[in-house]
PDB file of C-alpha atoms in Angstrom:
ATOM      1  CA  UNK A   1       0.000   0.000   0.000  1.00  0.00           C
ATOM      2  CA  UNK A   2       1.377   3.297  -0.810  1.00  0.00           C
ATOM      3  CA  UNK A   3       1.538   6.506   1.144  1.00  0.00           C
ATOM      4  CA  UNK A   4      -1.450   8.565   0.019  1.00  0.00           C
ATOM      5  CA  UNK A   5      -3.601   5.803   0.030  1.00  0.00           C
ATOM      6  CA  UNK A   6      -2.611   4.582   3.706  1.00  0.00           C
ATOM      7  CA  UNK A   7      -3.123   8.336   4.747  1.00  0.00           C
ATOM      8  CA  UNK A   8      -6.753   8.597   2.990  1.00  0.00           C
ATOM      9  CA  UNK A   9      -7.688   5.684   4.700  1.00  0.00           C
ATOM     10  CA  UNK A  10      -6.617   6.240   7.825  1.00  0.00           C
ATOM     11  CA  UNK A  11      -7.646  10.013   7.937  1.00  0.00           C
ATOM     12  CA  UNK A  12     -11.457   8.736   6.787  1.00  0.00           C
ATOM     13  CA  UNK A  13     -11.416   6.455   9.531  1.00  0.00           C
ATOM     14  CA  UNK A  14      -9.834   8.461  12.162  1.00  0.00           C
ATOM     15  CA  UNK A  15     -12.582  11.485  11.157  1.00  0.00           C
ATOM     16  CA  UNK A  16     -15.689   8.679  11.371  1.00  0.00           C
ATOM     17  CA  UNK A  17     -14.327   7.567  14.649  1.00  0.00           C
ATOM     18  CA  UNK A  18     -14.311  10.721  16.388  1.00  0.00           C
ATOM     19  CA  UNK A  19     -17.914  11.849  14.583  1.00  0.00           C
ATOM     20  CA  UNK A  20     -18.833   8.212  16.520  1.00  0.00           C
ATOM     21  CA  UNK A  21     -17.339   9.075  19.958  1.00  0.00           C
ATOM     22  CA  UNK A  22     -18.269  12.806  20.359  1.00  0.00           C
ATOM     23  CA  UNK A  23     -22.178  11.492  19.561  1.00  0.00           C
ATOM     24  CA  UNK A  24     -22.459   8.256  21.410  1.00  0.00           C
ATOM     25  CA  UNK A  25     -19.638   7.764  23.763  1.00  0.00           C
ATOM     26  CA  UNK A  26     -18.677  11.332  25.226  1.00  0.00           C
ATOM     27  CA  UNK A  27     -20.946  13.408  26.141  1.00  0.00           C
ATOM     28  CA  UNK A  28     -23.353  11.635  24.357  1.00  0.00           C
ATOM     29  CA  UNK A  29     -26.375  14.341  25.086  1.00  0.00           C
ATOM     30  CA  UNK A  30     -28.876  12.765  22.763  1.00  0.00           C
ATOM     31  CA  UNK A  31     -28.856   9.501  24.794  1.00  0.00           C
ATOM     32  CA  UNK A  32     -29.082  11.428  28.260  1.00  0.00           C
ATOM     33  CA  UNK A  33     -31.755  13.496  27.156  1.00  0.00           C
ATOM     34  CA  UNK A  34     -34.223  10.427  25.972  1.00  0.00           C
ATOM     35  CA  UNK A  35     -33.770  11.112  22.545  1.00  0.00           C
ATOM     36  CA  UNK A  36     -32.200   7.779  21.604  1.00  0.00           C
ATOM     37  CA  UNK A  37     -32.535   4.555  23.271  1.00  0.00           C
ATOM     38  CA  UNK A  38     -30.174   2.657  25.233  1.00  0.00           C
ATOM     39  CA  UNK A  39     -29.290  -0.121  22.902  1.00  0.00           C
ATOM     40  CA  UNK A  40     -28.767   2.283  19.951  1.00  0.00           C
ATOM     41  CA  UNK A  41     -26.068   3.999  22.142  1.00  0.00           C
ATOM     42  CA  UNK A  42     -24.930   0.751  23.390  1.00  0.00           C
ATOM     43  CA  UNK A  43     -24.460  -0.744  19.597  1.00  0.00           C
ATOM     44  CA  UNK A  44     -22.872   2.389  18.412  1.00  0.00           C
ATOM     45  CA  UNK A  45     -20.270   2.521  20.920  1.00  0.00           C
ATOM     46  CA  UNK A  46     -18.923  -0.585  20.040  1.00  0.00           C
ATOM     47  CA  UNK A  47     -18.851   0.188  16.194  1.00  0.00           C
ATOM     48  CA  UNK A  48     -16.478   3.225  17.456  1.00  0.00           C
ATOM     49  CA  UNK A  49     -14.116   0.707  19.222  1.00  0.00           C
ATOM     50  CA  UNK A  50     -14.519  -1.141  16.390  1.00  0.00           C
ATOM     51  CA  UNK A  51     -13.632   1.719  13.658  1.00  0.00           C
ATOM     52  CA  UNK A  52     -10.864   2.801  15.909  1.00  0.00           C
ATOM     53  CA  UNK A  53      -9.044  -0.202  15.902  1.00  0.00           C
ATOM     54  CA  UNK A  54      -9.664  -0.882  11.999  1.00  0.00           C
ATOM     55  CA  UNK A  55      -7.582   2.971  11.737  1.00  0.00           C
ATOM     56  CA  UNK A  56      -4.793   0.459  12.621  1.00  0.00           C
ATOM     57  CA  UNK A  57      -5.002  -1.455   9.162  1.00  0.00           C
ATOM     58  CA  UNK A  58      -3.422   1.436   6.869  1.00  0.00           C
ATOM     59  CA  UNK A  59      -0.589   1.491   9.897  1.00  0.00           C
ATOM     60  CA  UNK A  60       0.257  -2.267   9.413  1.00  0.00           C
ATOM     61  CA  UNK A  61       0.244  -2.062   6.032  1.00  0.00           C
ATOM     62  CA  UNK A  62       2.998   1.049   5.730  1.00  0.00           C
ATOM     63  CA  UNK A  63       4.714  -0.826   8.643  1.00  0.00           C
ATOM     64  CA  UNK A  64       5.042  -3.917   6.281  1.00  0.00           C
ATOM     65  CA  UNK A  65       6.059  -2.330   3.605  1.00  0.00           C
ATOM     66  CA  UNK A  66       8.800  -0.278   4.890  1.00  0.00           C
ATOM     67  CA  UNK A  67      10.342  -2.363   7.026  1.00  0.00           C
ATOM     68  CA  UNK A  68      12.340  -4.256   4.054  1.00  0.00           C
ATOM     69  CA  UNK A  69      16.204  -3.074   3.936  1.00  0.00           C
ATOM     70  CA  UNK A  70      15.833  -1.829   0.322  1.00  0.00           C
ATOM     71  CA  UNK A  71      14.021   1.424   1.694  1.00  0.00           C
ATOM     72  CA  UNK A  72      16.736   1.689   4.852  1.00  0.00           C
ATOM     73  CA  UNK A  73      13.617   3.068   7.386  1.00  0.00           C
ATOM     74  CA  UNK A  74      15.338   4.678  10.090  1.00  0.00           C
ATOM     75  CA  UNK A  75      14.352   2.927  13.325  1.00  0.00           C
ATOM     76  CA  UNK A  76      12.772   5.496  14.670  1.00  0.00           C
ATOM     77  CA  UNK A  77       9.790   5.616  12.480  1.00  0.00           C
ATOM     78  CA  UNK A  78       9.495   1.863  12.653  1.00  0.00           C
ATOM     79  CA  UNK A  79       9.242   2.155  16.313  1.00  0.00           C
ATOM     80  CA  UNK A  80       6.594   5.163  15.731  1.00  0.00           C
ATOM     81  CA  UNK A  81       4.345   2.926  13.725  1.00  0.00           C
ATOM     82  CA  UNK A  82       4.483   0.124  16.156  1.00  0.00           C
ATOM     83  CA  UNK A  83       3.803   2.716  19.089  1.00  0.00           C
ATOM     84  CA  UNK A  84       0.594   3.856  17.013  1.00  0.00           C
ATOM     85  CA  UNK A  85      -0.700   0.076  16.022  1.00  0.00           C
ATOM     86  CA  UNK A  86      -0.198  -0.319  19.992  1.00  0.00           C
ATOM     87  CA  UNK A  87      -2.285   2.681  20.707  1.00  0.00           C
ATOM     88  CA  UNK A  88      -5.516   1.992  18.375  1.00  0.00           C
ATOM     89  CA  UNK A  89      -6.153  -1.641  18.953  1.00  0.00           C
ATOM     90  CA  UNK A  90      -5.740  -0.651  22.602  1.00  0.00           C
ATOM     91  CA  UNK A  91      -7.859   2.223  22.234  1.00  0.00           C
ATOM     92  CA  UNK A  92     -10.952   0.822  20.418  1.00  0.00           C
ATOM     93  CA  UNK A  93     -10.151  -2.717  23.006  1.00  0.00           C
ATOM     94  CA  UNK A  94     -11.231  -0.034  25.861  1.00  0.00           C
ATOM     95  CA  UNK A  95     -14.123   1.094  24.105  1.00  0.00           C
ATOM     96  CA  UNK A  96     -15.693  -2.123  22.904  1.00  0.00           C
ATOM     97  CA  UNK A  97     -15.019  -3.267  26.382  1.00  0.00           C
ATOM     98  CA  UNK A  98     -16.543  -0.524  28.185  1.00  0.00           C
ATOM     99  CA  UNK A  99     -19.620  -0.548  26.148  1.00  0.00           C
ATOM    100  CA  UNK A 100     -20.375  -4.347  26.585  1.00  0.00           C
ATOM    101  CA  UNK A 101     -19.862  -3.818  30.576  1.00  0.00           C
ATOM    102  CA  UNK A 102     -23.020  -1.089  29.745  1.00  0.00           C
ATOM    103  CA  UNK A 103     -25.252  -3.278  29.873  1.00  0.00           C
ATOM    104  CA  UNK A 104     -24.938  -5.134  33.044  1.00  0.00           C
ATOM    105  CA  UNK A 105     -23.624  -2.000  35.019  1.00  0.00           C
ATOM    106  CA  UNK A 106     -25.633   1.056  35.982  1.00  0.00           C
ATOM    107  CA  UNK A 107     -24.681   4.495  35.587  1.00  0.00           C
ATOM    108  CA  UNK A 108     -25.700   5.967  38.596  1.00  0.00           C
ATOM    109  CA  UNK A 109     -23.527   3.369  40.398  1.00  0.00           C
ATOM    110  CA  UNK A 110     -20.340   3.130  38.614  1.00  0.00           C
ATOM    111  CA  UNK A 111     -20.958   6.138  35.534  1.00  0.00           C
ATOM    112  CA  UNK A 112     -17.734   8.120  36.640  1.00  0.00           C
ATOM    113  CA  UNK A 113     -15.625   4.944  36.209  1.00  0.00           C
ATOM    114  CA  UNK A 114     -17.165   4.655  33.042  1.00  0.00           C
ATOM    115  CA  UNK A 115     -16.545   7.756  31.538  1.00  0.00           C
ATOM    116  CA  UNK A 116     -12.897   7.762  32.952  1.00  0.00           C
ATOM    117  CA  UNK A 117     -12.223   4.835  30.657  1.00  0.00           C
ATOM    118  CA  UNK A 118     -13.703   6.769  27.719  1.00  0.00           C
ATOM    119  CA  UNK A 119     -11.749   9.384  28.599  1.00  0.00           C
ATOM    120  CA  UNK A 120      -8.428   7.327  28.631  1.00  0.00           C
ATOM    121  CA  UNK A 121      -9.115   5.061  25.255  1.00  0.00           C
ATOM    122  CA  UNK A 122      -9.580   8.398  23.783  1.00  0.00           C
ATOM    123  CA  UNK A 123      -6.270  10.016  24.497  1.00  0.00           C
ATOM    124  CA  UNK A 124      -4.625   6.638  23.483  1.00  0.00           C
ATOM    125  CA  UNK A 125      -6.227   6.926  20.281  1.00  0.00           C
ATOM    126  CA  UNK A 126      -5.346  10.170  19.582  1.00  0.00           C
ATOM    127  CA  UNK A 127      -1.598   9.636  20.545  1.00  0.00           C
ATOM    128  CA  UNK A 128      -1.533   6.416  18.268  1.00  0.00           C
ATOM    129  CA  UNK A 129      -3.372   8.503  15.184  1.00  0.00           C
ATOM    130  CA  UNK A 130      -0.112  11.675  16.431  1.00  0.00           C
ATOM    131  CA  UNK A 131       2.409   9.148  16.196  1.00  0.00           C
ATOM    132  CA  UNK A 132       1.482   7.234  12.606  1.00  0.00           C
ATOM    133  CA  UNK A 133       2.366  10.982  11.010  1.00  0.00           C
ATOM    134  CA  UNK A 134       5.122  11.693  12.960  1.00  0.00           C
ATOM    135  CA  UNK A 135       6.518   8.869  11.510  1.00  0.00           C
ATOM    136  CA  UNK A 136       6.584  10.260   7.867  1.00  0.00           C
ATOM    137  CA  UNK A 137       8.479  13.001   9.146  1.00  0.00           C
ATOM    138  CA  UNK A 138      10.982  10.652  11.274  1.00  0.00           C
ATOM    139  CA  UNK A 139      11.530   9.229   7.496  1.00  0.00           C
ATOM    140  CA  UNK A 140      13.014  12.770   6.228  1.00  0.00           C
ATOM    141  CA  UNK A 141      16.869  12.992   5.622  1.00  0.00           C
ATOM    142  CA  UNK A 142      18.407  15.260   8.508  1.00  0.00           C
ATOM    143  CA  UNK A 143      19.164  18.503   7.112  1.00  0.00           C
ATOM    144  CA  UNK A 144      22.561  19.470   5.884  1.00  0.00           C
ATOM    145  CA  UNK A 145      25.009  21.004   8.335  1.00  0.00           C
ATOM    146  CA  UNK A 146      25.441  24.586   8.382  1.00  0.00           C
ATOM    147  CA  UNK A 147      29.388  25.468   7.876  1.00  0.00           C
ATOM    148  CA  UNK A 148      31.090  26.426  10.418  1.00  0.00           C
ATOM    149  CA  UNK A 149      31.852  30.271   9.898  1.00  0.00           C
ATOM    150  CA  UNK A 150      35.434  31.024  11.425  1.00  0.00           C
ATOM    151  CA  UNK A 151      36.067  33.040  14.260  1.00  0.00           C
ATOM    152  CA  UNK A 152      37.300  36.263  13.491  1.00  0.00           C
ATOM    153  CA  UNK A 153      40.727  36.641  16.031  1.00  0.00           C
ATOM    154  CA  UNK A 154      39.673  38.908  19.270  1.00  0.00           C
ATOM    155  CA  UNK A 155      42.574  41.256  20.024  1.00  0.00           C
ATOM    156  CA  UNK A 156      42.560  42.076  23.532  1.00  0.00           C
ATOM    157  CA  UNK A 157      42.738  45.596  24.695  1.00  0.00           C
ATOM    158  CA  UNK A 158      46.187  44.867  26.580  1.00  0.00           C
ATOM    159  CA  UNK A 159      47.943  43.576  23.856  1.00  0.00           C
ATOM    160  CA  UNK A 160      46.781  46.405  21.687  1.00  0.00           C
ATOM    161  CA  UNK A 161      48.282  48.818  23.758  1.00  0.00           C
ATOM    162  CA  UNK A 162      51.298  47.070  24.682  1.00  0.00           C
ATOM    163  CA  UNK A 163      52.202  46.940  21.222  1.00  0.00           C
ATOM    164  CA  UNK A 164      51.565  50.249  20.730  1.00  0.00           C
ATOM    165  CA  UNK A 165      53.819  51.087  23.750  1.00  0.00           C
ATOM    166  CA  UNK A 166      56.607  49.117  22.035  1.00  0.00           C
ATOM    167  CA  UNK A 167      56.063  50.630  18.701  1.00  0.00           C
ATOM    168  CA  UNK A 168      56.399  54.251  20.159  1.00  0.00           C
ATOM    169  CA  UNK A 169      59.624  53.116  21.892  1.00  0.00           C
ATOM    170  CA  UNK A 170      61.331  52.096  19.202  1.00  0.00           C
ATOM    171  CA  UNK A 171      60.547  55.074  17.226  1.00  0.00           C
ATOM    172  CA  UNK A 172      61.823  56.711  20.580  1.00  0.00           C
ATOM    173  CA  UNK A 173      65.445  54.737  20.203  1.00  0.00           C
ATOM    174  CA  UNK A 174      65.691  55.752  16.378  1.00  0.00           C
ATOM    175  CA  UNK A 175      65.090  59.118  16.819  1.00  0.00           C
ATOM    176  CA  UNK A 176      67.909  58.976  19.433  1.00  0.00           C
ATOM    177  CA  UNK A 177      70.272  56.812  16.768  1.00  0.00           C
ATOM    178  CA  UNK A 178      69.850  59.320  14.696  1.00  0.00           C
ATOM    179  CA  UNK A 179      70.680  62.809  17.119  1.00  0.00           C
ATOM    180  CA  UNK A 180      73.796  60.870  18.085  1.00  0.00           C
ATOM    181  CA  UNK A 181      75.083  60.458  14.598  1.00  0.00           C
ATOM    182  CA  UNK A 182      74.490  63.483  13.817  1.00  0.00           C
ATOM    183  CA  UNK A 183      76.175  64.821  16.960  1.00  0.00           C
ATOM    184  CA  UNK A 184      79.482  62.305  16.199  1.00  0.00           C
ATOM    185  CA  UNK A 185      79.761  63.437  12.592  1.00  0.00           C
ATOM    186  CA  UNK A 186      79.841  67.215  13.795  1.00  0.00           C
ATOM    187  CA  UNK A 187      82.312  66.475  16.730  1.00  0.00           C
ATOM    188  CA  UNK A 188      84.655  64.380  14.091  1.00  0.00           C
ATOM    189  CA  UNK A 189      84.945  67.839  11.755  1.00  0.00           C
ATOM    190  CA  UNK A 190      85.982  69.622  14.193  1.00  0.00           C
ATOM    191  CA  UNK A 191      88.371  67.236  15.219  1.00  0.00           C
ATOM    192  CA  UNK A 192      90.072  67.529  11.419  1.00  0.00           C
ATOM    193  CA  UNK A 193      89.946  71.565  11.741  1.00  0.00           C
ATOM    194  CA  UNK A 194      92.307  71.506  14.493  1.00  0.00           C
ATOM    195  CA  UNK A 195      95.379  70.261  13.400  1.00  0.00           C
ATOM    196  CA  UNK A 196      95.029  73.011  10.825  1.00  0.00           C
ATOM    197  CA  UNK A 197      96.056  75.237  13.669  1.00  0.00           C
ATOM    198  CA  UNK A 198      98.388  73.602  15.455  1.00  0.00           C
ATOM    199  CA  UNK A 199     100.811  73.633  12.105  1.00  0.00           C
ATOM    200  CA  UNK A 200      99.657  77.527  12.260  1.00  0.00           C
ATOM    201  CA  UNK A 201     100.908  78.213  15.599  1.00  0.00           C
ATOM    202  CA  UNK A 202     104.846  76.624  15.481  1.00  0.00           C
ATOM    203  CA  UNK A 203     104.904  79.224  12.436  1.00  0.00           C
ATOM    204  CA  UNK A 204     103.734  82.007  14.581  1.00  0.00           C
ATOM    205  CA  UNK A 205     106.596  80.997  17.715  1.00  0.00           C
ATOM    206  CA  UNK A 206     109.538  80.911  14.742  1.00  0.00           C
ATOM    207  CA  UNK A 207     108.818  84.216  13.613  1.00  0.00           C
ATOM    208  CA  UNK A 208     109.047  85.493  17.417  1.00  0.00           C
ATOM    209  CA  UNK A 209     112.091  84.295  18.058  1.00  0.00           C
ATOM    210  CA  UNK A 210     114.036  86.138  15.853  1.00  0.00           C
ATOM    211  CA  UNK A 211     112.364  89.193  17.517  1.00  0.00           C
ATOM    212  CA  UNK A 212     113.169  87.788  21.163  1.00  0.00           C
ATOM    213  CA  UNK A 213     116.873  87.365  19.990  1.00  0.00           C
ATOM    214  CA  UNK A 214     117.384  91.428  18.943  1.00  0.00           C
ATOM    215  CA  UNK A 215     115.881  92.836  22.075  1.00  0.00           C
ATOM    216  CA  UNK A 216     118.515  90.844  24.234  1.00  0.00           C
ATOM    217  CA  UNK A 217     121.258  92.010  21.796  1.00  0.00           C
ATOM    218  CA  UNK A 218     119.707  95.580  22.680  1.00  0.00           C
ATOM    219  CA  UNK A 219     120.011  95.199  26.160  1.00  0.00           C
ATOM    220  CA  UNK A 220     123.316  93.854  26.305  1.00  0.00           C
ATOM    221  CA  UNK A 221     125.283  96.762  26.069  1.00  0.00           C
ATOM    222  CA  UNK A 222     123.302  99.011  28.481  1.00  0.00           C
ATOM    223  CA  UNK A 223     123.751  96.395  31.258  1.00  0.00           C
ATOM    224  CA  UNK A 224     127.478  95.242  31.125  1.00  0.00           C
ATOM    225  CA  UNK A 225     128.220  92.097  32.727  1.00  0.00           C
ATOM    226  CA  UNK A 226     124.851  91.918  34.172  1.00  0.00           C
ATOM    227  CA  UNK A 227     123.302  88.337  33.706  1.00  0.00           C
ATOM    228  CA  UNK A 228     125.646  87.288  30.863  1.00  0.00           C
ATOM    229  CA  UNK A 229     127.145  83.547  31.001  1.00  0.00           C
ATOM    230  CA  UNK A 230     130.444  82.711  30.019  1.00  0.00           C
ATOM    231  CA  UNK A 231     130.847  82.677  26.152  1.00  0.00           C
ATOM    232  CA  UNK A 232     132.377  78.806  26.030  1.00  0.00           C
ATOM    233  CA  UNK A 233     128.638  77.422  26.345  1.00  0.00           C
ATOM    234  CA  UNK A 234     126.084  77.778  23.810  1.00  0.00           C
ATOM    235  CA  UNK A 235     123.505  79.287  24.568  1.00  0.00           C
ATOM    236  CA  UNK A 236     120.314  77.597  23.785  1.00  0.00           C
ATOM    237  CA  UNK A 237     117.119  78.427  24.783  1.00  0.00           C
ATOM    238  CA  UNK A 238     114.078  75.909  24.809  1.00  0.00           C
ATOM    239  CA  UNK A 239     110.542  77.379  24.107  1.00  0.00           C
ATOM    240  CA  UNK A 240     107.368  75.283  23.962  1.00  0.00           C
ATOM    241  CA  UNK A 241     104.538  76.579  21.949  1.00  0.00           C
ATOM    242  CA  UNK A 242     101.236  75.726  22.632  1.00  0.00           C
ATOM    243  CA  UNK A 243     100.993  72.464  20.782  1.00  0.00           C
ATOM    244  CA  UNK A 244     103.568  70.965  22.802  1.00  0.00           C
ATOM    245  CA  UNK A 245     106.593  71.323  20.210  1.00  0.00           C
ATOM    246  CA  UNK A 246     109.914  72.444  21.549  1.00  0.00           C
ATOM    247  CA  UNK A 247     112.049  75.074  20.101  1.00  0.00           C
ATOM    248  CA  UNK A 248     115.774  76.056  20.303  1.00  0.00           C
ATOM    249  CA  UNK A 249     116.707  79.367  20.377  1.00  0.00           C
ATOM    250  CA  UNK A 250     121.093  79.593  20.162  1.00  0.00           C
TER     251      UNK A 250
END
């Protein structure tokens, strides 16, 4: 049996057996009220136990025919479809039951009882007629899986600033590199302007020496003997100019 025809049938059946139940079984206001008789209710609440558990056929039929390994029925709508054959042959079981025990058993005596079991077959039936189309959706394939977007790095605020710490000192330490550079290449030209005038100056001490040497000669005469040392030694005089290089005067 296929799908849509397992559905109709079990819809139409399902539909008819609530019609039955809300009429003759719960409340059933047309038998309290006189306007049917006893037996009529009695008759037609077994027919609804009856069409109840017949809404099980179309179940064991789908059951049947997807339960061969070809069609690779995940076990979880199996067990759904089992669950709801379960529930309607228990459900329409209680009813039929229920009914029959009408006749002997009075409803001013034992009517609550009664009714409870109504009650209770009901909700089976309507968690066995939930659970045959949950099943068609336990068949669908799961749904892809969404990829996994990628986490986008979180930089924390502490490393952020560190970093910019470190960046400004070592913009800090080239500036510095670069004022002492320039500070060593200044101090190393005027290091090679200096010897310039050290040559200078020797120059400047031989020319005075010749002009040192005539104002003794001047003096001699006026003062005699005064100060003069014996002719046999030479006299030399030593003069250091300012860059430290010594010069004989005779």
């Amino acid at each position: 049996m296929g799908r849509t025809a397992a559905t109709l049938w079990h819809a139409s059946f399902s539909i008819a057996a609530a019609v039955l139940y809300f009429v003759f079984v719960l409340p059933r206001w047309w038998e309290l009220m006189g306007d049917t008789s006893h037996a009529l209710g009695t008759s037609l609440r077994i027919v609804t136990g009856v069409v109840i558990a017949l809404a099980a056929l179309p179940v064991v039929f789908t059951l049947l025919r997807t339960r061969k390994p070809e069609y690779g029925t995940p076990q979880l709508a199996l067990n759904l479809r089992t669950g709801s054959i379960v529930a309607h042959v228990l459900a329409g079981v209680l009813i039929v039951g229920t009914a029959i025990s009408e006749i002997w058993l009075s409803l001013d005596n034992v009517g609550q009882w009664l009714f409870g079991i109504y009650g209770a077959a009901a909700a089976i039936a309507v968690l066995g007629i939930a659970a045959f189309y949950l099943s068609f959706v336990a068949e669908l394939p799961p749904p892809p899986p969404k990829p996994i977007k990628p986490k986008k790095p979180k930089r924390r605020l502490r490393r952020k600033r560190k970093e910019e710490a470190e960046t400004d000192e070592a913009e800090a330490d080239e500036a510095e590199k670069v004022e002492e550079s320039e500070e060593e290449s200044g101090e190393t030209t005027v290091e090679a302007g200096e010897p310039e005038s050290t040559a200078e100056e020797p120059e400047s001490a031989a020319d005075e020496l010749p002009a040192a040497d005539d104002t003794v000669a001047a003096e001699e005469p006026r003062g005699g003997l005064r100060n003069r040392r014996p002719s046999g030694k030479s006299s030399r005089r030593r003069r250091r100019s300012r860059g430290g290089i010594a010069v004989e005067d005779k």
